[in-house]
Coordinates of C-alpha atoms in Angstrom, one line a residue:
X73 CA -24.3 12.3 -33.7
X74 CA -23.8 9.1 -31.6
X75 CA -20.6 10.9 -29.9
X76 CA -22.3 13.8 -29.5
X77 CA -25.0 11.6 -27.8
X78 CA -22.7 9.4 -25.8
X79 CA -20.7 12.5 -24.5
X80 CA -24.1 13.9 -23.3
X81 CA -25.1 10.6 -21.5
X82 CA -21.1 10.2 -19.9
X83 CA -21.7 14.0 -18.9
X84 CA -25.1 13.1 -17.1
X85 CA -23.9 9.9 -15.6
X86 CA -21.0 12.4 -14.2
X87 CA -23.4 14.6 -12.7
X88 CA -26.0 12.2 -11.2
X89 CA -22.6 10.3 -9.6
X90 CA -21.7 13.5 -8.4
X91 CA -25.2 14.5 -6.7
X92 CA -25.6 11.1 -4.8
X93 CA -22.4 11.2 -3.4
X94 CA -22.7 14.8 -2.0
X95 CA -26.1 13.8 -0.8
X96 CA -24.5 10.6 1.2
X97 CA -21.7 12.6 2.7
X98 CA -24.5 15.1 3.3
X99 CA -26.8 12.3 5.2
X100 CA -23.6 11.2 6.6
X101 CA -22.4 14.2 8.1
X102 CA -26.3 14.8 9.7
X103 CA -25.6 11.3 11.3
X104 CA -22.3 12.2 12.8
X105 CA -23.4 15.9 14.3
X106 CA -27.0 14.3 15.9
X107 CA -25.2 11.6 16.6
X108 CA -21.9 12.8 18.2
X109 CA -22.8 16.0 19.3
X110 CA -26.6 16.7 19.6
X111 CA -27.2 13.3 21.4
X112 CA -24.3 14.4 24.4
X113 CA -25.8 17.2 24.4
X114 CA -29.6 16.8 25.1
X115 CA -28.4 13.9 27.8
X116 CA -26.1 16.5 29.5
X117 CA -29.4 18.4 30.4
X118 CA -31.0 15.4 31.7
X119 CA -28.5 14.8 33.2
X120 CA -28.7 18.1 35.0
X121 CA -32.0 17.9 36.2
X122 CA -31.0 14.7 37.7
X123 CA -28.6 16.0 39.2
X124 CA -30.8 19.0 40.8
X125 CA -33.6 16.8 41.5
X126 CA -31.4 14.1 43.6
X127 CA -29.1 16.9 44.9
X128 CA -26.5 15.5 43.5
X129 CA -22.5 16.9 44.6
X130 CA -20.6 17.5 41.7
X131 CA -17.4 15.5 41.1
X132 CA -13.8 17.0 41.6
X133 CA -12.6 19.3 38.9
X134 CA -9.1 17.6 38.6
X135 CA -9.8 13.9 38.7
X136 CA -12.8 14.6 36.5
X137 CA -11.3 16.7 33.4
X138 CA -8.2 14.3 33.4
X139 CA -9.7 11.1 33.4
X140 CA -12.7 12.6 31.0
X141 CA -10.3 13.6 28.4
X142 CA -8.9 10.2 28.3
X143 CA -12.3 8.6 27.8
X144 CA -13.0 10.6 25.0
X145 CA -9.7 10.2 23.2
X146 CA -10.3 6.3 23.5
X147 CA -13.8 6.4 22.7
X148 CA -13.1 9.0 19.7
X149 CA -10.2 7.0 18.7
X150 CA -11.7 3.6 18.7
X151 CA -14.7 4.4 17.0
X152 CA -12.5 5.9 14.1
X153 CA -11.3 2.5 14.2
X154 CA -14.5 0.5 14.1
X155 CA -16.2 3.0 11.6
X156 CA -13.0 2.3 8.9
X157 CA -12.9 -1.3 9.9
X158 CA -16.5 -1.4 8.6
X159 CA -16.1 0.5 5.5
X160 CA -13.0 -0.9 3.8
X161 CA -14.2 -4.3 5.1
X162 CA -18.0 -4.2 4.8
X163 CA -18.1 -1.7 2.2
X164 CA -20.7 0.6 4.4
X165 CA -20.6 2.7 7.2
X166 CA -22.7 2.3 10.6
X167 CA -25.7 4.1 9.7
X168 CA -29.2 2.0 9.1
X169 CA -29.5 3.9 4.9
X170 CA -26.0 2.9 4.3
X171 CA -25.4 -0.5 5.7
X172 CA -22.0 -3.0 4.9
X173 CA -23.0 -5.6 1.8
X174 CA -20.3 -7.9 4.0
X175 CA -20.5 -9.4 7.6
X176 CA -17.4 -7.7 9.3
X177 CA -15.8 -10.1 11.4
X178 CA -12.3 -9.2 12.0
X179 CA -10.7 -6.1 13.9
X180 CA -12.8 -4.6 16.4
X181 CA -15.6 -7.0 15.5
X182 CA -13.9 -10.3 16.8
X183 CA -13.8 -8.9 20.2
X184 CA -17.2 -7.6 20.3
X185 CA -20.8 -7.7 18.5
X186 CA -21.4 -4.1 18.7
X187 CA -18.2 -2.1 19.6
X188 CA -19.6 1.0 18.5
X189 CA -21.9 1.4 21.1
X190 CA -19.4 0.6 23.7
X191 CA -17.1 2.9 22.3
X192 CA -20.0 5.7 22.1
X193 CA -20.6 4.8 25.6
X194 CA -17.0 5.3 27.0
X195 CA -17.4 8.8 25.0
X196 CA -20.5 9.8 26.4
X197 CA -18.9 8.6 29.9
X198 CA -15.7 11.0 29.2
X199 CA -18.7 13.6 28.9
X200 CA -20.2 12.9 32.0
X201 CA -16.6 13.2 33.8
X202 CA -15.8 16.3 31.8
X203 CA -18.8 17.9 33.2
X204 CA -18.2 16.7 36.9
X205 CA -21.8 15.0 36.9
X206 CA -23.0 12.5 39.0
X207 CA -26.1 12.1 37.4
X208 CA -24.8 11.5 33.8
X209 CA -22.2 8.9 35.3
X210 CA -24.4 6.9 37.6
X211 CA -27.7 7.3 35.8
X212 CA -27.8 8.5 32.2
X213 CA -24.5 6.4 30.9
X214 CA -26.2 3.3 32.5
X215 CA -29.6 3.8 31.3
X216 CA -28.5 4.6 27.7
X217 CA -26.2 1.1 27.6
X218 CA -29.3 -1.0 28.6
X219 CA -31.4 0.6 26.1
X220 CA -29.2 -0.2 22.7
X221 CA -28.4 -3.4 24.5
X222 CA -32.3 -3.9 24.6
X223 CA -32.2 -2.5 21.1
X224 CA -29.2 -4.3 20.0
X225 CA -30.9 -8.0 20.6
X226 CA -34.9 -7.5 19.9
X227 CA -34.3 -5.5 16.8
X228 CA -30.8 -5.1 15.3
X229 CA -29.3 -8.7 15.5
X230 CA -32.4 -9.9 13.8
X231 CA -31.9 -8.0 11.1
X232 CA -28.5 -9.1 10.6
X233 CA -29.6 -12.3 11.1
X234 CA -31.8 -11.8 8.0
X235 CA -29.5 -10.2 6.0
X236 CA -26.1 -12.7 6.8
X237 CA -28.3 -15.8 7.5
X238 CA -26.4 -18.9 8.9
X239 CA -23.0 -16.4 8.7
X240 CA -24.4 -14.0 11.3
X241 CA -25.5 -17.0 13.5
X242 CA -22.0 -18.3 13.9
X243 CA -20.5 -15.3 14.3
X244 CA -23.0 -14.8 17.0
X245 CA -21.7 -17.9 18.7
X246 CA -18.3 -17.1 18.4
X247 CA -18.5 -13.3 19.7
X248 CA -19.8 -12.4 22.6
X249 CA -22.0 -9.5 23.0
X250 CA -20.0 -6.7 24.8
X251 CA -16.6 -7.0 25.7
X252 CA -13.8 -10.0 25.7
X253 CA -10.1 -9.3 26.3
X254 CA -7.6 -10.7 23.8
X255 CA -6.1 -10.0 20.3
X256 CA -8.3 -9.0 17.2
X257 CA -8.7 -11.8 14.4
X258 CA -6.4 -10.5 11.7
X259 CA -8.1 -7.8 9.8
X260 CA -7.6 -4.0 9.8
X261 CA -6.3 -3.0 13.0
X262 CA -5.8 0.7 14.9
X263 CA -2.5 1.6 13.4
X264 CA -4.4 0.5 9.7
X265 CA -7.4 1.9 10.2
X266 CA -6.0 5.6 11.6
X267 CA -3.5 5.9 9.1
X268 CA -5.8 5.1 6.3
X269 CA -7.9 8.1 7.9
X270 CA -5.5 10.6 8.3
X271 CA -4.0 9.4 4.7
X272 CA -7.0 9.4 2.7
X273 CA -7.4 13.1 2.4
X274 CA -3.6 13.9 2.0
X275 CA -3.5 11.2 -0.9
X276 CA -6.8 13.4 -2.3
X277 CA -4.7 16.8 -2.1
X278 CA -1.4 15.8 -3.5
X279 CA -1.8 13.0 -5.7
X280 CA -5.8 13.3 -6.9
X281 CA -7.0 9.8 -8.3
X282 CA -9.0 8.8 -10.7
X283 CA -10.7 5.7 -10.6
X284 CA -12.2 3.2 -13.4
X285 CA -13.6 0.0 -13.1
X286 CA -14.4 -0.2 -9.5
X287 CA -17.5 -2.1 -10.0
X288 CA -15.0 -5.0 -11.0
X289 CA -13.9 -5.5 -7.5
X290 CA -16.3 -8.0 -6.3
X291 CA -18.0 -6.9 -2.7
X292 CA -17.5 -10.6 -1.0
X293 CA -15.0 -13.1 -1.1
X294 CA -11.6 -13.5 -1.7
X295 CA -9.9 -12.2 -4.9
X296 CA -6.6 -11.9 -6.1
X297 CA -5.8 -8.0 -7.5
X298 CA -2.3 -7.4 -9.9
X299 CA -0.8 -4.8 -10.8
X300 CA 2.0 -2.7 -12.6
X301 CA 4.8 -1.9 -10.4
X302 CA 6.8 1.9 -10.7
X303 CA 6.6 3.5 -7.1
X304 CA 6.9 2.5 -3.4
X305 CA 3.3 3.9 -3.5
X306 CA 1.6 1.9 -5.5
X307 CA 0.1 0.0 -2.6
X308 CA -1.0 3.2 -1.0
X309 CA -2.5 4.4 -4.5
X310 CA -4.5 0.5 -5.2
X311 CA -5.8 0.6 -1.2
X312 CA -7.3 4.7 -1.8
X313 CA -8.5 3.7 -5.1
X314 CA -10.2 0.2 -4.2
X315 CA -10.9 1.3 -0.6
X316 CA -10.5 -2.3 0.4
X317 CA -8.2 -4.3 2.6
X318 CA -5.4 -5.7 0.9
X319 CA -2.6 -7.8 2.1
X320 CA 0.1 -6.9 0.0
X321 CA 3.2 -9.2 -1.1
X322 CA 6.1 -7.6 0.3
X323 CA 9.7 -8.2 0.2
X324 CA 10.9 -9.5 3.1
X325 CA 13.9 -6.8 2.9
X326 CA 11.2 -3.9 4.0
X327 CA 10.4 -6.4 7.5
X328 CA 14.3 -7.0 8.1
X329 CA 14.5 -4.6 11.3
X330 CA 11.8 -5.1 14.0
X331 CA 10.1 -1.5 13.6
X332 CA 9.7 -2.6 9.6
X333 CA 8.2 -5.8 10.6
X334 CA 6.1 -4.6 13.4
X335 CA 4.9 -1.8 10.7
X336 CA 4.0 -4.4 7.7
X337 CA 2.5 -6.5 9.8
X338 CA -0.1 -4.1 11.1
X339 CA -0.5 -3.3 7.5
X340 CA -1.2 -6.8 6.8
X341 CA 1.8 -7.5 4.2
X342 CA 3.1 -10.8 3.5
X343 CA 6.6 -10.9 3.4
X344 CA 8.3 -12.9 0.6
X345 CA 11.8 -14.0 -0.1
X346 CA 13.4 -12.5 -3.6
X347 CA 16.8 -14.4 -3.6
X348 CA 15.7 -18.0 -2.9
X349 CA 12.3 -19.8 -3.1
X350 CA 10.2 -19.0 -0.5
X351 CA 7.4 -22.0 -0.5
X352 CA 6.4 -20.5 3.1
X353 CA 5.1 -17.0 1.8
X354 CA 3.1 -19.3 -0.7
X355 CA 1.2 -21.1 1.8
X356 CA 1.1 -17.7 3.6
X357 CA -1.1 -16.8 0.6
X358 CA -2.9 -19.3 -0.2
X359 CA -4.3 -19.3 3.6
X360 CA -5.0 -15.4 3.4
X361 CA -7.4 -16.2 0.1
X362 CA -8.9 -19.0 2.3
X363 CA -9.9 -16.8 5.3
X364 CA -11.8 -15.0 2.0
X365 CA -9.2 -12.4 2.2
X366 CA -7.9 -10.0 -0.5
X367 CA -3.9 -10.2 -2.1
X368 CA -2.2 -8.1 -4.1
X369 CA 0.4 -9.0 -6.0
X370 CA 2.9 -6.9 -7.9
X371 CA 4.2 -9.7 -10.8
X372 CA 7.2 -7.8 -12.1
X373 CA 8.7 -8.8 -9.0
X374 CA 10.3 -5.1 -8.4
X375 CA 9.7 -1.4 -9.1
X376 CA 10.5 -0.1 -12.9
X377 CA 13.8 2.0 -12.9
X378 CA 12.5 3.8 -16.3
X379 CA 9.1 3.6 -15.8
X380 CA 8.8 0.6 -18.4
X381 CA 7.0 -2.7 -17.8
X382 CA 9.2 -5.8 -16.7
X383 CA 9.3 -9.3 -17.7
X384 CA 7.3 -11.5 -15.7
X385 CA 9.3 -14.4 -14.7
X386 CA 7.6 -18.3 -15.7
X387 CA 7.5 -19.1 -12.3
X388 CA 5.2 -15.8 -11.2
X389 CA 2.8 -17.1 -14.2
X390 CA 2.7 -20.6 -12.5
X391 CA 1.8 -19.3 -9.1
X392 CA -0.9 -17.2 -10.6
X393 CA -2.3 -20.1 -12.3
X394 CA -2.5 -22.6 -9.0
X395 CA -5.0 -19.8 -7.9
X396 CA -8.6 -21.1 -7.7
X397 CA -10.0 -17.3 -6.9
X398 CA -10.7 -14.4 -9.5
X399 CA -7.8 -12.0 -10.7
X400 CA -8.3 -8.6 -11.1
X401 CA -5.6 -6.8 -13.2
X402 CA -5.4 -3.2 -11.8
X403 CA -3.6 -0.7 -14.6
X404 CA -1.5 2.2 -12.3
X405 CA -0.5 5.3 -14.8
X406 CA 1.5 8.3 -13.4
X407 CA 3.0 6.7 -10.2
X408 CA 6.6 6.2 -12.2
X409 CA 7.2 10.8 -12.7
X410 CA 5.9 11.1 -9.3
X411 CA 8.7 8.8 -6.9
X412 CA 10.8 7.2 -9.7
X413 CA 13.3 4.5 -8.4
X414 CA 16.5 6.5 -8.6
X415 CA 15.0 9.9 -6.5
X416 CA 14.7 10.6 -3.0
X417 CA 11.7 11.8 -2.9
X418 CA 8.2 11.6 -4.3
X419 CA 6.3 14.7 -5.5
X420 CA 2.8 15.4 -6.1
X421 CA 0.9 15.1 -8.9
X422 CA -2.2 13.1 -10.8
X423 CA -2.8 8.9 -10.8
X424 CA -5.0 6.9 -12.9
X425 CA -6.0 3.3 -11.9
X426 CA -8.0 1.4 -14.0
X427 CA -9.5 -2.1 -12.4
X428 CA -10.4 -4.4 -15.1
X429 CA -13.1 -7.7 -15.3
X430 CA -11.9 -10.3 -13.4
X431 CA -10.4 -13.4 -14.8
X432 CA -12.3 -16.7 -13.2
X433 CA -10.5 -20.0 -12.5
X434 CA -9.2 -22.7 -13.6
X435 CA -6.5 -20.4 -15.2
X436 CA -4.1 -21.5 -17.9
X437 CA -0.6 -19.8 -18.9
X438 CA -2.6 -18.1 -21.5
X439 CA -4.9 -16.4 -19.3
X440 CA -2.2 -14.9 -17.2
X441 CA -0.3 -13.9 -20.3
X442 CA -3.5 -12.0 -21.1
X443 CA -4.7 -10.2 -18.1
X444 CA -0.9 -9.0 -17.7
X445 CA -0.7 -7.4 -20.9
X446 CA -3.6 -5.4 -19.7
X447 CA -1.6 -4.2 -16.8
X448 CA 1.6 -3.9 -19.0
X449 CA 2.0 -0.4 -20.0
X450 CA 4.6 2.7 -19.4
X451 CA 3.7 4.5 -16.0
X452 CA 4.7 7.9 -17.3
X453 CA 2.9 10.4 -15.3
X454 CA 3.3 14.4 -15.1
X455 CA 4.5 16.1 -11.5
X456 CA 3.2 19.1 -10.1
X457 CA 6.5 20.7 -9.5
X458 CA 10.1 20.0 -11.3
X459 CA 11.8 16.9 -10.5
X460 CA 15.6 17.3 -9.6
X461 CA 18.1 14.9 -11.6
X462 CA 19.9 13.8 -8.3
X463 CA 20.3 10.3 -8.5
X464 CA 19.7 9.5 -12.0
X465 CA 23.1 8.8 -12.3
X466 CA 21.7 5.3 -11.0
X467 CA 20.0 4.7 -13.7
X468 CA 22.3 6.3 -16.0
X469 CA 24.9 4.5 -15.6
X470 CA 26.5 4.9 -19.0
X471 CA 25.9 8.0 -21.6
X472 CA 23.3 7.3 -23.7
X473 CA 25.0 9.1 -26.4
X474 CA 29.1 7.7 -26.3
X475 CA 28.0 4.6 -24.1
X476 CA 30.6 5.7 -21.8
X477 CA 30.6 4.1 -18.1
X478 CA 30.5 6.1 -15.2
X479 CA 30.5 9.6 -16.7
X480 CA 27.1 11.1 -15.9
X481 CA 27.1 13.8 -13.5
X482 CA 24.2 16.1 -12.3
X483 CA 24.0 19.6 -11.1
X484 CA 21.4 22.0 -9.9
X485 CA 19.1 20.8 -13.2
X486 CA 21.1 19.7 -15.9
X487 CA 22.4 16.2 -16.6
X488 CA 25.7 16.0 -18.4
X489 CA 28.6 13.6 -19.7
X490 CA 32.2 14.9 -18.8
X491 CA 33.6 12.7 -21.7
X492 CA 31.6 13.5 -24.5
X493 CA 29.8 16.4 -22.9
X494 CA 26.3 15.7 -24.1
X495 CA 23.8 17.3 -21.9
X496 CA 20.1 17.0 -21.0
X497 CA 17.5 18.8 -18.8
X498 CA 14.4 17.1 -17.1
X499 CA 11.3 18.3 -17.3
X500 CA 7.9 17.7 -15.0
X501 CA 6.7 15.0 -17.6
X502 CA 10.5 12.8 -16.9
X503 CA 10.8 13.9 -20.6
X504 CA 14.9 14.6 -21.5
X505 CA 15.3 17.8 -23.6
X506 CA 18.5 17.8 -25.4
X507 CA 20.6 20.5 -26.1
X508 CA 19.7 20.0 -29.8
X509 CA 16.0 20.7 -28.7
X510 CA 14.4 17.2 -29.2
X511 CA 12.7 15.6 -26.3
X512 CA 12.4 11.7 -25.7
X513 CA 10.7 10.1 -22.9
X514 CA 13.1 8.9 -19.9
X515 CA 12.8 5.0 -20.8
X516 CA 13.7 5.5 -24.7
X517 CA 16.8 7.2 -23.3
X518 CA 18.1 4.4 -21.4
X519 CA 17.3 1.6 -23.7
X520 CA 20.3 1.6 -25.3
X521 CA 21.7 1.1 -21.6
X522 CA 20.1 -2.6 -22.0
X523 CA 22.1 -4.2 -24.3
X524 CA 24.9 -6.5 -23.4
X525 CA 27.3 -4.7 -26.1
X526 CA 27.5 -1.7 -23.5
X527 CA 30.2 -4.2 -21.5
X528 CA 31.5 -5.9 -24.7
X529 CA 34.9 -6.7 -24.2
X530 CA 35.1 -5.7 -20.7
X531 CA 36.4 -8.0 -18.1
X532 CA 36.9 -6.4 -15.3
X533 CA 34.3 -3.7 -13.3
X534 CA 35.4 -1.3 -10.9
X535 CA 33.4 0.6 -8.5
X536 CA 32.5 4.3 -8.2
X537 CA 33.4 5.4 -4.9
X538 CA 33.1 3.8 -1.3
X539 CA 31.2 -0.3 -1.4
X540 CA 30.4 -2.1 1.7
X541 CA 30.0 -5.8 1.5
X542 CA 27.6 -8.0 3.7
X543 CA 27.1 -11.5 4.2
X544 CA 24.5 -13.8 5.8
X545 CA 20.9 -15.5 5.9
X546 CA 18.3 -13.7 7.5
X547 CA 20.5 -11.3 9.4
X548 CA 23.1 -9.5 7.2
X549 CA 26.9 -8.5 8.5
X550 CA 29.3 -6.2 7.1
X551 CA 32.8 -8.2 6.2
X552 CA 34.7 -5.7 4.3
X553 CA 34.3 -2.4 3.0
X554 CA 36.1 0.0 0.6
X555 CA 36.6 -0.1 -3.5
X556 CA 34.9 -3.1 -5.3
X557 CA 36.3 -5.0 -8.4
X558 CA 35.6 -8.0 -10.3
X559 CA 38.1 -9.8 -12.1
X560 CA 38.2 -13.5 -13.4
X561 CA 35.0 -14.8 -11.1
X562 CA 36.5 -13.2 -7.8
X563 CA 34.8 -9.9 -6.6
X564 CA 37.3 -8.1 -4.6
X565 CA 35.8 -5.3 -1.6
X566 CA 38.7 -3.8 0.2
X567 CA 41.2 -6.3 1.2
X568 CA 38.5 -8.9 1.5
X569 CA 38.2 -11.4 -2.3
X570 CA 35.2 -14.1 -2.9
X571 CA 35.1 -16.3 -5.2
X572 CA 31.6 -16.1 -7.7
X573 CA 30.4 -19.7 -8.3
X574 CA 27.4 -21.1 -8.6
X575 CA 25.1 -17.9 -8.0
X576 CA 21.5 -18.3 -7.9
X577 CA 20.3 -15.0 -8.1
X578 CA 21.0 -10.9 -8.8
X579 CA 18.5 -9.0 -7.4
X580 CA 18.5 -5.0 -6.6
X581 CA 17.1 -3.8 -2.8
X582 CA 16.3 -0.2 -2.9
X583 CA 18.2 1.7 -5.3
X584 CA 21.9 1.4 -3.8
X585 CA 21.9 -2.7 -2.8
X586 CA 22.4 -5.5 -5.2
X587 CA 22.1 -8.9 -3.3
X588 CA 23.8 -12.0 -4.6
X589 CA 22.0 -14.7 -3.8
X590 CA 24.2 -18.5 -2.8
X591 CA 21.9 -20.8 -2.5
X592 CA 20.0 -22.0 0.8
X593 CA 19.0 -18.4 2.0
X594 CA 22.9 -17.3 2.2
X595 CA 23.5 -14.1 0.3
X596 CA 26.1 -11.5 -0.2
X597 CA 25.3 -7.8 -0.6
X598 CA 26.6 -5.0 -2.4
X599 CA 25.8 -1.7 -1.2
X600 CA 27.0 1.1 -2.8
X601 CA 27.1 4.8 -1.8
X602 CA 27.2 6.8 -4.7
X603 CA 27.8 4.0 -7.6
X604 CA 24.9 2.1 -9.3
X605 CA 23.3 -1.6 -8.5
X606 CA 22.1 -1.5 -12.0
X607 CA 25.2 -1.6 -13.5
X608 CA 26.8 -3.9 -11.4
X609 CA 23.5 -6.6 -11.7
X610 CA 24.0 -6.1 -15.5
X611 CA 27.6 -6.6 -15.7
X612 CA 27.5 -9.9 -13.4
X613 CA 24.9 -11.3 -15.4
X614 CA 26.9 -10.9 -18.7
X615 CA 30.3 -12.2 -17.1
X616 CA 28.3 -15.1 -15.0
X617 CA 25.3 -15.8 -17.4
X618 CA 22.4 -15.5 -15.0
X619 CA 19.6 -15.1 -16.8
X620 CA 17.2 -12.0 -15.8

């Protein structure tokens, strides 16, 4: 009776959540046509009989449809801007029945107090050009900017004022009202703000979210949001589902050319170092949750090659507990089927994310340990169309079944050992279907792959196929090339040998780079064509005894 009760109440909860948001994108949409299109409208016939009455010329037709349509692409495209600004930032959109919970600072907002209306004006300006009138131009585009500048200061400011009290009054000092030239405070900019637009709906049609435990997100302040780690879109999936703006730790690897760091930078990442310390990506952080900004943090370090949580190394832990701001674990299921590690491309299909109560500070090792088992579960997941094995030979490095290295070979859609010629299918769920009939999830396959007695015995490691091997800090250079082997400490590329001592660090770019971290930023790096980093980062760490 109770479940029949509670199913009823989950049911009507469902509906009424589903009727108020219809009738806010309802009232929403209303806004946008009276407000985009009526409005232009009913001034264009003022502006008219302005133009009739004054005897007004009209303007030329080229100058006035080329330089119109330019107005209205930056007006239509910065207002995009400033509208997603205010919602992933404020939490609320610029209409008076749905205003932000948070003063919006940053972005568009740092270089002006009301940029909406000046973009609307530039728009309605592109209008007047459009339509060759002198009248709109010189007297309805001036008239309407003194009246919400009129509005904007008796009425509008105030109530801000109210709302953000002594916030809204030194923001008001700092900003001026219209216009300044310079660079936006840090905060969602253009390239941000557009792609979250034109990504939101894709994300909606190909990978359809569903999302608990938003209410755990706090609407102000800064807040610190982990999460499992299986797919290069997890960040995409944890900013559609939280509809916040996050600044992401990143490895520094994805800002190494200047297009990747002038991309993650507009995205707001924080770029960290994974084979040395990096104590100036922790003050990076600990300034970004200052400026009462939000940071996520994947703690596993790196994506899941099975889909299986990682360890989460002692020093992670004692990061997280030096935090003195909230912690909200965020569970991602179903990213691992749709881009797993080893493929080449991601394929649609269904993701939950689950946001959980925050933790509070002060924060002890027991706290972490608690809030990331919450996040530590199998990604799993089910695609929408059949995943092709191609590159799981990455991850399957050895046969599951005769432990043999280097014999798995894929083609078209079956998997298969040339030495003991076991063979397996894949199906939609990452499920492995035997020839026997029996299927067992992807990450119970390989788990036999983890265990040291794979290489027992073995000395010596030899490369599948072409390896070239770079060397340097920040900026890596290729010193040899050709078949790699390790024998007695020395790893031998080509014609080129070095000597393996005192390594710091094994850690996997990608799927087809292992770096080798030297100490002092200096790394070497293995990267393979067709053979697999996984094997080789397992191998060294046996024969060297670096601990995962």
């Amino acid at each position: 009776m109770h479940k029949v009760k509670r199913r009823m109440n989950l049911r009507e909860i469902r509906k009424r959540t589903g009727l108020h948001r219809i009738a806010k994108w309802t009232f929403i949409l209303v806004n946008l046509i009276g407000y985009w299109g009526l409005l232009p409208w009913l001034l264009s016939i003022a502006a008219m009989k302005i133009d009739r009455a004054l005897k007004f010329p009209l303007l030329p037709v080229g100058a006035g449809l080329a330089i119109g349509c330019l107005f209205l692409a930056i007006g239509i495209g910065a207002s995009l801007w400033i509208a997603v600004a205010l919602y992933v930032r404020g939490g609320g959109f610029p209409i008076a029945l749905l205003p932000p919970y948070r003063l919006v600072r940053e972005g568009p907002y740092s270089l002006s107090r009301h940029p909406l209306y000046l973009s609307f004006t530039l728009y309605l300006s592109g209008w007047a050009m459009i339509t060759r009138s002198i009248g709109f131009l010189a007297v309805v585009v001036p008239g309407f900017a003194l009246l919400w500048s009129i509005y904007s200061l008796v009425h509008e400011e105030r109530g801000l004022f109210r709302r953000f009290g002594e916030e809204y009054h030194t923001y008001r000092k700092a900003t001026p009202f219209f216009f300044r030239l310079g660079r936006a405070r840090s905060g969602p900019g253009v390239l941000f703000c557009m792609t979250y637009l034109l990504a939101k709906p894709l994300i909606r049609l190909f990978f359809p979210i569903e999302v608990t435990g938003q209410e755990h997100l706090a609407k102000t302040g800064p807040a610190v949001i982990i999460a499992n780690h299986a797919c290069y879109l997890d960040p995409v999936f944890l900013t559609a589902s939280s509809n916040r703006y996050i600044h992401f730790l990143t490895t520094a690897e994805m800002m190494r050319t200047p297009l990747g760091r002038w991309l993650f930078t507009r995205f707001g990442s924080i770029p960290i170092r994974r084979y040395s310390s990096d104590p100036g990506a922790v003050r990076k952080l600990l300034s970004t949750l200052k400026q009462g900004e939000i940071v996520g943090i994947f703690p596993e370090g790196e994506r899941s090659w099975d889909g299986a949580p990682l360890p989460v190394s002692q020093t992670v832990k004692k990061l997280l507990t030096r935090l003195d701001v909230p912690i909200v674990p965020a569970r991602i299921e179903g990213s691992y089927a749709i881009y797993p590690r080893w493929a080449k491309v991601p394929l649609p299909g269904a993701i939950k994310v689950r946001f959980f109560a925050p933790i509070n500070p002060p924060f002890s090792l027991k706290d972490i340990t608690s809030a990331l088992k919450l996040i530590a579960v199998r990604s799993d997941g089910q695609t929408l169309l059949p995943r092709s094995p191609t590159g799981i030979e990455r991850l399957l490095w050895a046969c599951p079944s005769c432990h043999s290295i280097g014999t798995i070979l894929t083609k078209k859609r079956e998997i298969h050992c040339v030495n003991c010629h076991a063979s397996w299918t894949i199906d939609r769920r990452l499920r492995m279907q035997g020839t026997d009939g029996k299927s067992i999830p992807l990450a119970e396959l390989v788990a036999p792959l983890n265990e040291e007695r794979i290489f027992q015995g073995q000395e010596t490691l030899t490369s599948r196929g072409h390896v070239e091997l770079l060397q340097g800090e920040k900026v890596l250079q290729c010193i040899a090339s050709g078949e790699a082997r390790y024998q007695d400490e020395t790893l031998y590329v080509g014609e080129t040998s070095f000597l393996l001592e005192n390594i710091r660090s094994l850690t996997i770019e990608g799927n087809n780079r292992l770096d080798i971290g030297l100490g002092k930023g200096r790394r070497l790096r293995l990267y393979f064509k067709s053979d697999s980093p996984l094997k080789w980062q397992r191998f060294l760490r046996m024969r060297l005894g670096i601990n995962a």
